PDB file of C-alpha atoms in Angstrom:
ATOM      1  CA  UNK A 791      -7.563   5.896 -74.704  1.00 77.00           C
ATOM      2  CA  UNK A 792      -9.752   4.907 -71.744  1.00 78.00           C
ATOM      3  CA  UNK A 793      -8.282   1.470 -71.568  1.00 78.00           C
ATOM      4  CA  UNK A 794     -11.157  -0.677 -72.980  1.00 79.00           C
ATOM      5  CA  UNK A 795     -11.905  -2.245 -76.298  1.00 78.00           C
ATOM      6  CA  UNK A 796     -14.942  -1.530 -78.231  1.00 77.00           C
ATOM      7  CA  UNK A 797     -16.077  -4.708 -79.908  1.00 80.00           C
ATOM      8  CA  UNK A 798     -19.229  -4.232 -81.887  1.00 80.00           C
ATOM      9  CA  UNK A 799     -20.750  -6.661 -84.249  1.00 80.00           C
ATOM     10  CA  UNK A 800     -19.349  -5.753 -87.738  1.00 79.00           C
ATOM     11  CA  UNK A 801     -21.468  -6.026 -90.808  1.00 77.00           C
ATOM     12  CA  UNK A 802     -20.364  -5.350 -94.272  1.00 76.00           C
ATOM     13  CA  UNK A 803     -16.756  -5.086 -93.167  1.00 74.00           C
ATOM     14  CA  UNK A 804     -15.520  -5.370 -96.790  1.00 73.00           C
ATOM     15  CA  UNK A 805     -16.710  -1.741 -97.257  1.00 78.00           C
ATOM     16  CA  UNK A 806     -14.577  -0.493 -94.330  1.00 83.00           C
ATOM     17  CA  UNK A 807     -11.128   1.047 -94.707  1.00 86.00           C
ATOM     18  CA  UNK A 808      -8.061  -0.534 -93.114  1.00 91.00           C
ATOM     19  CA  UNK A 809      -4.997   1.579 -92.136  1.00 92.00           C
ATOM     20  CA  UNK A 810      -1.501   0.437 -91.742  1.00 92.00           C
ATOM     21  CA  UNK A 811       1.248   1.944 -89.514  1.00 89.00           C
ATOM     22  CA  UNK A 812       3.846   2.638 -92.126  1.00 88.00           C
ATOM     23  CA  UNK A 813       3.935   2.946 -95.911  1.00 85.00           C
ATOM     24  CA  UNK A 814       7.194   1.082 -95.974  1.00 85.00           C
ATOM     25  CA  UNK A 815       5.581  -2.286 -95.040  1.00 85.00           C
ATOM     26  CA  UNK A 816       3.888  -4.779 -97.234  1.00 86.00           C
ATOM     27  CA  UNK A 817       1.882  -7.880 -96.253  1.00 86.00           C
ATOM     28  CA  UNK A 818       1.996 -11.131 -98.228  1.00 84.00           C
ATOM     29  CA  UNK A 819      -1.671 -12.114 -98.003  1.00 84.00           C
ATOM     30  CA  UNK A 820      -3.700  -9.076 -96.900  1.00 85.00           C
ATOM     31  CA  UNK A 821      -1.792  -6.169 -98.542  1.00 85.00           C
ATOM     32  CA  UNK A 822      -4.828  -5.307-100.613  1.00 85.00           C
ATOM     33  CA  UNK A 823      -6.843  -4.492 -97.484  1.00 84.00           C
ATOM     34  CA  UNK A 824      -4.726  -1.357 -96.901  1.00 88.00           C
ATOM     35  CA  UNK A 825      -5.080   0.108-100.328  1.00 84.00           C
ATOM     36  CA  UNK A 826      -7.599   2.687-101.197  1.00 78.00           C
ATOM     37  CA  UNK A 827      -8.839   3.945-104.485  1.00 75.00           C
ATOM     38  CA  UNK A 828      -6.158   4.271-107.061  1.00 74.00           C
ATOM     39  CA  UNK A 829      -3.935   1.803-105.182  1.00 76.00           C
ATOM     40  CA  UNK A 830      -2.773   4.333-102.627  1.00 83.00           C
ATOM     41  CA  UNK A 831      -1.917   2.960 -99.245  1.00 87.00           C
ATOM     42  CA  UNK A 832      -3.960   4.033 -96.240  1.00 90.00           C
ATOM     43  CA  UNK A 833      -1.474   5.097 -93.660  1.00 92.00           C
ATOM     44  CA  UNK A 834      -1.876   6.526 -90.170  1.00 93.00           C
ATOM     45  CA  UNK A 835      -0.315   9.882 -89.482  1.00 93.00           C
ATOM     46  CA  UNK A 836       1.669   9.101 -86.378  1.00 94.00           C
ATOM     47  CA  UNK A 837       3.570  12.343 -86.608  1.00 94.00           C
ATOM     48  CA  UNK A 838       0.298  14.283 -86.008  1.00 94.00           C
ATOM     49  CA  UNK A 839      -0.603  11.865 -83.187  1.00 94.00           C
ATOM     50  CA  UNK A 840       2.645  12.543 -81.489  1.00 94.00           C
ATOM     51  CA  UNK A 841       2.365  16.220 -81.978  1.00 94.00           C
ATOM     52  CA  UNK A 842      -1.049  16.506 -80.497  1.00 92.00           C
ATOM     53  CA  UNK A 843      -0.655  13.708 -77.844  1.00 93.00           C
ATOM     54  CA  UNK A 844      -0.719  15.990 -74.767  1.00 93.00           C
ATOM     55  CA  UNK A 845      -3.850  17.672 -76.095  1.00 89.00           C
ATOM     56  CA  UNK A 846      -5.466  14.252 -76.694  1.00 90.00           C
ATOM     57  CA  UNK A 847      -4.633  13.218 -73.137  1.00 91.00           C
ATOM     58  CA  UNK A 848      -6.017  16.423 -71.708  1.00 89.00           C
ATOM     59  CA  UNK A 849      -9.339  15.880 -73.505  1.00 86.00           C
ATOM     60  CA  UNK A 850      -9.453  12.194 -72.390  1.00 86.00           C
ATOM     61  CA  UNK A 851      -8.759  13.092 -68.787  1.00 88.00           C
ATOM     62  CA  UNK A 852     -11.285  15.847 -68.804  1.00 86.00           C
ATOM     63  CA  UNK A 853     -13.981  13.425 -70.024  1.00 82.00           C
ATOM     64  CA  UNK A 854     -12.949  10.784 -67.442  1.00 83.00           C
ATOM     65  CA  UNK A 855     -13.098  13.350 -64.630  1.00 84.00           C
ATOM     66  CA  UNK A 856     -16.438  14.657 -65.725  1.00 80.00           C
ATOM     67  CA  UNK A 857     -15.093  18.076 -66.684  1.00 82.00           C
ATOM     68  CA  UNK A 858     -16.077  17.744 -70.303  1.00 77.00           C
ATOM     69  CA  UNK A 859     -18.963  15.615 -71.691  1.00 73.00           C
ATOM     70  CA  UNK A 860     -18.809  13.874 -75.032  1.00 70.00           C
ATOM     71  CA  UNK A 861     -21.636  16.022 -76.475  1.00 75.00           C
ATOM     72  CA  UNK A 862     -19.745  19.240 -75.948  1.00 76.00           C
ATOM     73  CA  UNK A 863     -16.610  17.687 -77.284  1.00 75.00           C
ATOM     74  CA  UNK A 864     -18.274  16.551 -80.519  1.00 74.00           C
ATOM     75  CA  UNK A 865     -19.959  19.917 -80.977  1.00 75.00           C
ATOM     76  CA  UNK A 866     -16.544  21.700 -80.631  1.00 72.00           C
ATOM     77  CA  UNK A 867     -14.770  19.276 -82.923  1.00 72.00           C
ATOM     78  CA  UNK A 868     -17.596  19.282 -85.390  1.00 66.00           C
ATOM     79  CA  UNK A 869     -16.906  22.974 -86.193  1.00 60.00           C
ATOM     80  CA  UNK A 870     -14.390  23.174 -89.128  1.00 58.00           C
ATOM     81  CA  UNK A 871     -13.204  19.665 -88.202  1.00 61.00           C
ATOM     82  CA  UNK A 872     -11.001  19.238 -91.185  1.00 59.00           C
ATOM     83  CA  UNK A 873      -8.904  22.207 -90.046  1.00 66.00           C
ATOM     84  CA  UNK A 874      -8.967  21.115 -86.403  1.00 82.00           C
ATOM     85  CA  UNK A 875      -5.721  19.354 -85.530  1.00 86.00           C
ATOM     86  CA  UNK A 876      -7.069  17.720 -82.381  1.00 86.00           C
ATOM     87  CA  UNK A 877     -10.027  16.295 -84.451  1.00 87.00           C
ATOM     88  CA  UNK A 878      -7.578  14.992 -87.022  1.00 89.00           C
ATOM     89  CA  UNK A 879      -5.390  13.509 -84.367  1.00 91.00           C
ATOM     90  CA  UNK A 880      -8.356  11.715 -82.639  1.00 89.00           C
ATOM     91  CA  UNK A 881      -9.340  10.522 -86.174  1.00 90.00           C
ATOM     92  CA  UNK A 882      -5.952   8.883 -86.680  1.00 93.00           C
ATOM     93  CA  UNK A 883      -6.087   7.221 -83.222  1.00 92.00           C
ATOM     94  CA  UNK A 884      -9.616   5.960 -84.037  1.00 90.00           C
ATOM     95  CA  UNK A 885      -8.350   4.556 -87.356  1.00 91.00           C
ATOM     96  CA  UNK A 886      -5.665   2.682 -85.609  1.00 92.00           C
ATOM     97  CA  UNK A 887      -7.984   1.209 -82.968  1.00 90.00           C
ATOM     98  CA  UNK A 888     -10.595   0.289 -85.608  1.00 89.00           C
ATOM     99  CA  UNK A 889      -8.085  -1.442 -87.828  1.00 91.00           C
ATOM    100  CA  UNK A 890      -6.842  -3.520 -84.969  1.00 90.00           C
ATOM    101  CA  UNK A 891     -10.349  -4.475 -83.950  1.00 88.00           C
ATOM    102  CA  UNK A 892     -11.176  -5.415 -87.620  1.00 89.00           C
ATOM    103  CA  UNK A 893      -8.061  -7.595 -88.009  1.00 90.00           C
ATOM    104  CA  UNK A 894      -8.952  -9.334 -84.680  1.00 89.00           C
ATOM    105  CA  UNK A 895     -12.434  -9.800 -85.828  1.00 88.00           C
ATOM    106  CA  UNK A 896     -11.382 -11.406 -89.119  1.00 87.00           C
ATOM    107  CA  UNK A 897      -8.736 -13.572 -87.599  1.00 89.00           C
ATOM    108  CA  UNK A 898     -10.528 -15.053 -84.705  1.00 90.00           C
ATOM    109  CA  UNK A 899     -13.766 -17.103 -85.278  1.00 91.00           C
ATOM    110  CA  UNK A 900     -14.236 -17.573 -81.510  1.00 90.00           C
ATOM    111  CA  UNK A 901     -14.194 -13.848 -80.950  1.00 89.00           C
ATOM    112  CA  UNK A 902     -16.838 -13.382 -83.675  1.00 89.00           C
ATOM    113  CA  UNK A 903     -19.137 -15.865 -82.086  1.00 89.00           C
ATOM    114  CA  UNK A 904     -18.623 -14.283 -78.627  1.00 88.00           C
ATOM    115  CA  UNK A 905     -19.266 -10.892 -80.015  1.00 89.00           C
ATOM    116  CA  UNK A 906     -22.441 -12.014 -81.720  1.00 88.00           C
ATOM    117  CA  UNK A 907     -23.768 -13.837 -78.667  1.00 85.00           C
ATOM    118  CA  UNK A 908     -23.220 -10.854 -76.372  1.00 86.00           C
ATOM    119  CA  UNK A 909     -24.637  -8.407 -78.960  1.00 88.00           C
ATOM    120  CA  UNK A 910     -27.756 -10.549 -79.283  1.00 87.00           C
ATOM    121  CA  UNK A 911     -28.182 -10.454 -75.502  1.00 86.00           C
ATOM    122  CA  UNK A 912     -27.823  -6.675 -75.432  1.00 88.00           C
ATOM    123  CA  UNK A 913     -30.309  -6.276 -78.273  1.00 90.00           C
ATOM    124  CA  UNK A 914     -32.632  -8.657 -76.626  1.00 91.00           C
ATOM    125  CA  UNK A 915     -32.546  -6.597 -73.384  1.00 92.00           C
ATOM    126  CA  UNK A 916     -33.031  -3.335 -75.247  1.00 90.00           C
ATOM    127  CA  UNK A 917     -36.051  -4.753 -77.078  1.00 91.00           C
ATOM    128  CA  UNK A 918     -37.487  -6.139 -73.859  1.00 92.00           C
ATOM    129  CA  UNK A 919     -37.066  -2.914 -71.908  1.00 91.00           C
ATOM    130  CA  UNK A 920     -38.580  -1.024 -74.892  1.00 89.00           C
ATOM    131  CA  UNK A 921     -41.595  -3.315 -74.767  1.00 90.00           C
ATOM    132  CA  UNK A 922     -42.057  -2.460 -71.066  1.00 89.00           C
ATOM    133  CA  UNK A 923     -41.728   1.299 -71.766  1.00 86.00           C
ATOM    134  CA  UNK A 924     -45.071   1.141 -73.727  1.00 81.00           C
ATOM    135  CA  UNK A 925     -46.525   4.442 -72.433  1.00 77.00           C
ATOM    136  CA  UNK A 926     -46.346   7.250 -75.229  1.00 74.00           C
ATOM    137  CA  UNK A 927     -44.662   4.546 -77.444  1.00 72.00           C
ATOM    138  CA  UNK A 928     -41.508   4.943 -75.226  1.00 72.00           C
ATOM    139  CA  UNK A 929     -40.865   8.563 -76.224  1.00 79.00           C
ATOM    140  CA  UNK A 930     -39.329  10.666 -73.486  1.00 78.00           C
ATOM    141  CA  UNK A 931     -41.200  13.979 -73.908  1.00 78.00           C
ATOM    142  CA  UNK A 932     -39.703  15.846 -70.937  1.00 77.00           C
ATOM    143  CA  UNK A 933     -36.759  18.103 -71.711  1.00 80.00           C
ATOM    144  CA  UNK A 934     -35.456  18.027 -68.231  1.00 83.00           C
ATOM    145  CA  UNK A 935     -32.250  15.960 -67.980  1.00 81.00           C
ATOM    146  CA  UNK A 936     -33.132  14.815 -64.384  1.00 84.00           C
ATOM    147  CA  UNK A 937     -36.481  13.663 -65.443  1.00 84.00           C
ATOM    148  CA  UNK A 938     -35.059  11.862 -68.526  1.00 84.00           C
ATOM    149  CA  UNK A 939     -32.503  10.105 -66.265  1.00 87.00           C
ATOM    150  CA  UNK A 940     -35.281   9.045 -63.890  1.00 88.00           C
ATOM    151  CA  UNK A 941     -37.291   7.610 -66.787  1.00 88.00           C
ATOM    152  CA  UNK A 942     -34.370   5.610 -68.084  1.00 88.00           C
ATOM    153  CA  UNK A 943     -33.426   4.347 -64.546  1.00 92.00           C
ATOM    154  CA  UNK A 944     -37.057   3.462 -63.733  1.00 92.00           C
ATOM    155  CA  UNK A 945     -37.420   1.543 -66.896  1.00 91.00           C
ATOM    156  CA  UNK A 946     -34.185  -0.409 -66.287  1.00 92.00           C
ATOM    157  CA  UNK A 947     -35.371  -1.186 -62.695  1.00 94.00           C
ATOM    158  CA  UNK A 948     -38.701  -2.385 -64.023  1.00 92.00           C
ATOM    159  CA  UNK A 949     -37.038  -4.561 -66.698  1.00 93.00           C
ATOM    160  CA  UNK A 950     -34.628  -6.121 -64.092  1.00 94.00           C
ATOM    161  CA  UNK A 951     -37.498  -6.899 -61.738  1.00 92.00           C
ATOM    162  CA  UNK A 952     -39.553  -8.585 -64.470  1.00 92.00           C
ATOM    163  CA  UNK A 953     -36.446 -10.520 -65.595  1.00 93.00           C
ATOM    164  CA  UNK A 954     -35.893 -11.690 -62.080  1.00 92.00           C
ATOM    165  CA  UNK A 955     -39.551 -12.792 -61.647  1.00 90.00           C
ATOM    166  CA  UNK A 956     -39.373 -14.655 -64.945  1.00 92.00           C
ATOM    167  CA  UNK A 957     -36.096 -16.357 -63.821  1.00 91.00           C
ATOM    168  CA  UNK A 958     -37.787 -17.500 -60.593  1.00 90.00           C
ATOM    169  CA  UNK A 959     -40.669 -18.958 -62.615  1.00 90.00           C
ATOM    170  CA  UNK A 960     -38.275 -20.717 -64.902  1.00 90.00           C
ATOM    171  CA  UNK A 961     -36.283 -22.157 -61.941  1.00 90.00           C
ATOM    172  CA  UNK A 962     -39.498 -23.492 -60.444  1.00 89.00           C
ATOM    173  CA  UNK A 963     -40.496 -25.265 -63.666  1.00 89.00           C
ATOM    174  CA  UNK A 964     -36.989 -26.806 -63.980  1.00 88.00           C
ATOM    175  CA  UNK A 965     -37.159 -28.156 -60.379  1.00 87.00           C
ATOM    176  CA  UNK A 966     -40.582 -29.506 -61.201  1.00 87.00           C
ATOM    177  CA  UNK A 967     -39.260 -31.382 -64.294  1.00 85.00           C
ATOM    178  CA  UNK A 968     -36.286 -32.754 -62.348  1.00 82.00           C
ATOM    179  CA  UNK A 969     -38.657 -33.943 -59.741  1.00 82.00           C
ATOM    180  CA  UNK A 970     -40.737 -35.713 -62.307  1.00 81.00           C
ATOM    181  CA  UNK A 971     -37.668 -37.674 -63.540  1.00 75.00           C
ATOM    182  CA  UNK A 972     -35.918 -35.522 -66.028  1.00 69.00           C
ATOM    183  CA  UNK A 973     -32.456 -36.412 -64.628  1.00 60.00           C
ATOM    184  CA  UNK A 974     -29.153 -35.570 -66.365  1.00 54.00           C
ATOM    185  CA  UNK A 975     -28.105 -39.209 -66.463  1.00 55.00           C
ATOM    186  CA  UNK A 976     -31.076 -40.345 -68.469  1.00 55.00           C
ATOM    187  CA  UNK A 977     -31.706 -39.824 -72.194  1.00 52.00           C
ATOM    188  CA  UNK A 978     -34.382 -37.164 -71.520  1.00 57.00           C
ATOM    189  CA  UNK A 979     -32.003 -34.946 -69.541  1.00 71.00           C
ATOM    190  CA  UNK A 980     -31.710 -31.323 -68.754  1.00 77.00           C
ATOM    191  CA  UNK A 981     -28.271 -29.933 -69.178  1.00 79.00           C
ATOM    192  CA  UNK A 982     -26.518 -26.669 -68.537  1.00 81.00           C
ATOM    193  CA  UNK A 983     -26.353 -26.142 -72.251  1.00 81.00           C
ATOM    194  CA  UNK A 984     -30.160 -26.485 -72.430  1.00 81.00           C
ATOM    195  CA  UNK A 985     -30.682 -23.894 -69.727  1.00 84.00           C
ATOM    196  CA  UNK A 986     -28.241 -21.481 -71.520  1.00 81.00           C
ATOM    197  CA  UNK A 987     -30.729 -21.438 -74.433  1.00 83.00           C
ATOM    198  CA  UNK A 988     -33.468 -20.053 -72.151  1.00 87.00           C
ATOM    199  CA  UNK A 989     -34.210 -16.339 -72.336  1.00 88.00           C
ATOM    200  CA  UNK A 990     -35.529 -14.170 -69.488  1.00 90.00           C
ATOM    201  CA  UNK A 991     -36.937 -11.667 -72.075  1.00 92.00           C
ATOM    202  CA  UNK A 992     -40.300 -13.436 -72.461  1.00 89.00           C
ATOM    203  CA  UNK A 993     -43.406 -11.351 -72.788  1.00 90.00           C
ATOM    204  CA  UNK A 994     -46.289 -13.584 -73.411  1.00 88.00           C
ATOM    205  CA  UNK A 995     -47.079 -14.128 -69.754  1.00 85.00           C
ATOM    206  CA  UNK A 996     -46.937 -10.466 -68.777  1.00 86.00           C
ATOM    207  CA  UNK A 997     -49.909  -8.185 -68.757  1.00 83.00           C
ATOM    208  CA  UNK A 998     -48.396  -4.727 -69.012  1.00 80.00           C
ATOM    209  CA  UNK A 999     -51.575  -2.975 -67.823  1.00 78.00           C
ATOM    210  CA  UNK A1000     -51.711  -5.487 -64.936  1.00 72.00           C
ATOM    211  CA  UNK A1001     -54.097  -7.741 -63.011  1.00 75.00           C
ATOM    212  CA  UNK A1002     -53.132  -6.862 -59.475  1.00 76.00           C
ATOM    213  CA  UNK A1003     -53.985  -8.863 -56.398  1.00 77.00           C
ATOM    214  CA  UNK A1004     -53.410  -6.503 -53.468  1.00 79.00           C
ATOM    215  CA  UNK A1005     -54.369  -9.032 -50.840  1.00 82.00           C
ATOM    216  CA  UNK A1006     -50.941 -10.801 -51.212  1.00 78.00           C
ATOM    217  CA  UNK A1007     -48.801  -7.685 -50.777  1.00 79.00           C
ATOM    218  CA  UNK A1008     -48.310  -8.387 -47.033  1.00 83.00           C
ATOM    219  CA  UNK A1009     -47.219 -12.011 -47.628  1.00 84.00           C
ATOM    220  CA  UNK A1010     -43.496 -12.590 -47.430  1.00 85.00           C
ATOM    221  CA  UNK A1011     -42.186 -14.618 -50.410  1.00 79.00           C
ATOM    222  CA  UNK A1012     -39.876 -17.583 -49.967  1.00 81.00           C
ATOM    223  CA  UNK A1013     -36.161 -16.785 -49.925  1.00 84.00           C
ATOM    224  CA  UNK A1014     -34.570 -16.867 -53.360  1.00 83.00           C
ATOM    225  CA  UNK A1015     -32.881 -20.276 -53.940  1.00 83.00           C
ATOM    226  CA  UNK A1016     -30.669 -20.239 -57.043  1.00 81.00           C
ATOM    227  CA  UNK A1017     -29.344 -23.799 -56.487  1.00 81.00           C
ATOM    228  CA  UNK A1018     -30.020 -26.513 -59.123  1.00 83.00           C
ATOM    229  CA  UNK A1019     -27.728 -29.200 -57.663  1.00 80.00           C
ATOM    230  CA  UNK A1020     -28.931 -31.799 -60.190  1.00 79.00           C
ATOM    231  CA  UNK A1021     -27.376 -29.810 -63.088  1.00 81.00           C
ATOM    232  CA  UNK A1022     -23.668 -29.827 -63.869  1.00 79.00           C
ATOM    233  CA  UNK A1023     -22.676 -26.185 -64.800  1.00 78.00           C
ATOM    234  CA  UNK A1024     -18.950 -26.865 -64.718  1.00 78.00           C
ATOM    235  CA  UNK A1025     -18.595 -27.445 -68.523  1.00 68.00           C
ATOM    236  CA  UNK A1026     -20.635 -24.369 -69.418  1.00 65.00           C
ATOM    237  CA  UNK A1027     -18.543 -22.229 -66.924  1.00 54.00           C
ATOM    238  CA  UNK A1028     -15.428 -23.499 -68.695  1.00 51.00           C
ATOM    239  CA  UNK A1029     -16.773 -22.731 -72.088  1.00 49.00           C
ATOM    240  CA  UNK A1030     -17.642 -19.160 -71.099  1.00 50.00           C
TER     241      UNK A1030
END
């Protein structure tokens, strides 16, 4: 309802329930996906969605405009939810969206690979930022929302700074290898695909408690130069 697709990595999808838009439709190859226990069809209640549509849009707009947060909404809908028509209408909309996402996931191998690759990156970043948030085992003990927000933002800032520093070190090493003769036209080449396998979430070279040389703080570092003109990135950009 907010105009974007949620594409999580789906495990054990065979245990999930598919819903069809009408009980008057049958599918030649995948009809069994839409049948529940006892052979009954799982059908979306579009009449309820139509009846509650204005209420659904009011809730969605309230969330988008910051008038209602998701926690408050879930708390309200969680009370006697089975009797709450707005809850039931949201459930039907969710069933529709999830079924479409599941069918796309099953039908498109390229989409599955892309979702897996992106999810791995997100999980890698979360693990890396958690490793940097080593004080108190990463537990945010303060109950003040403002302090909690600062802790999360400071952790993200620190993670991005370390990632940038690691990327600079990697770039220097690549330039050194290229200067030593690792040219793309030779058998021992460095390609864009090779560089794509590198990860900035390395931790072995980082001392979390630090060994700090304060005498270099006043030195201005060289300007950041992202150019690796010897590497052809056009094929990788097209693949992405």
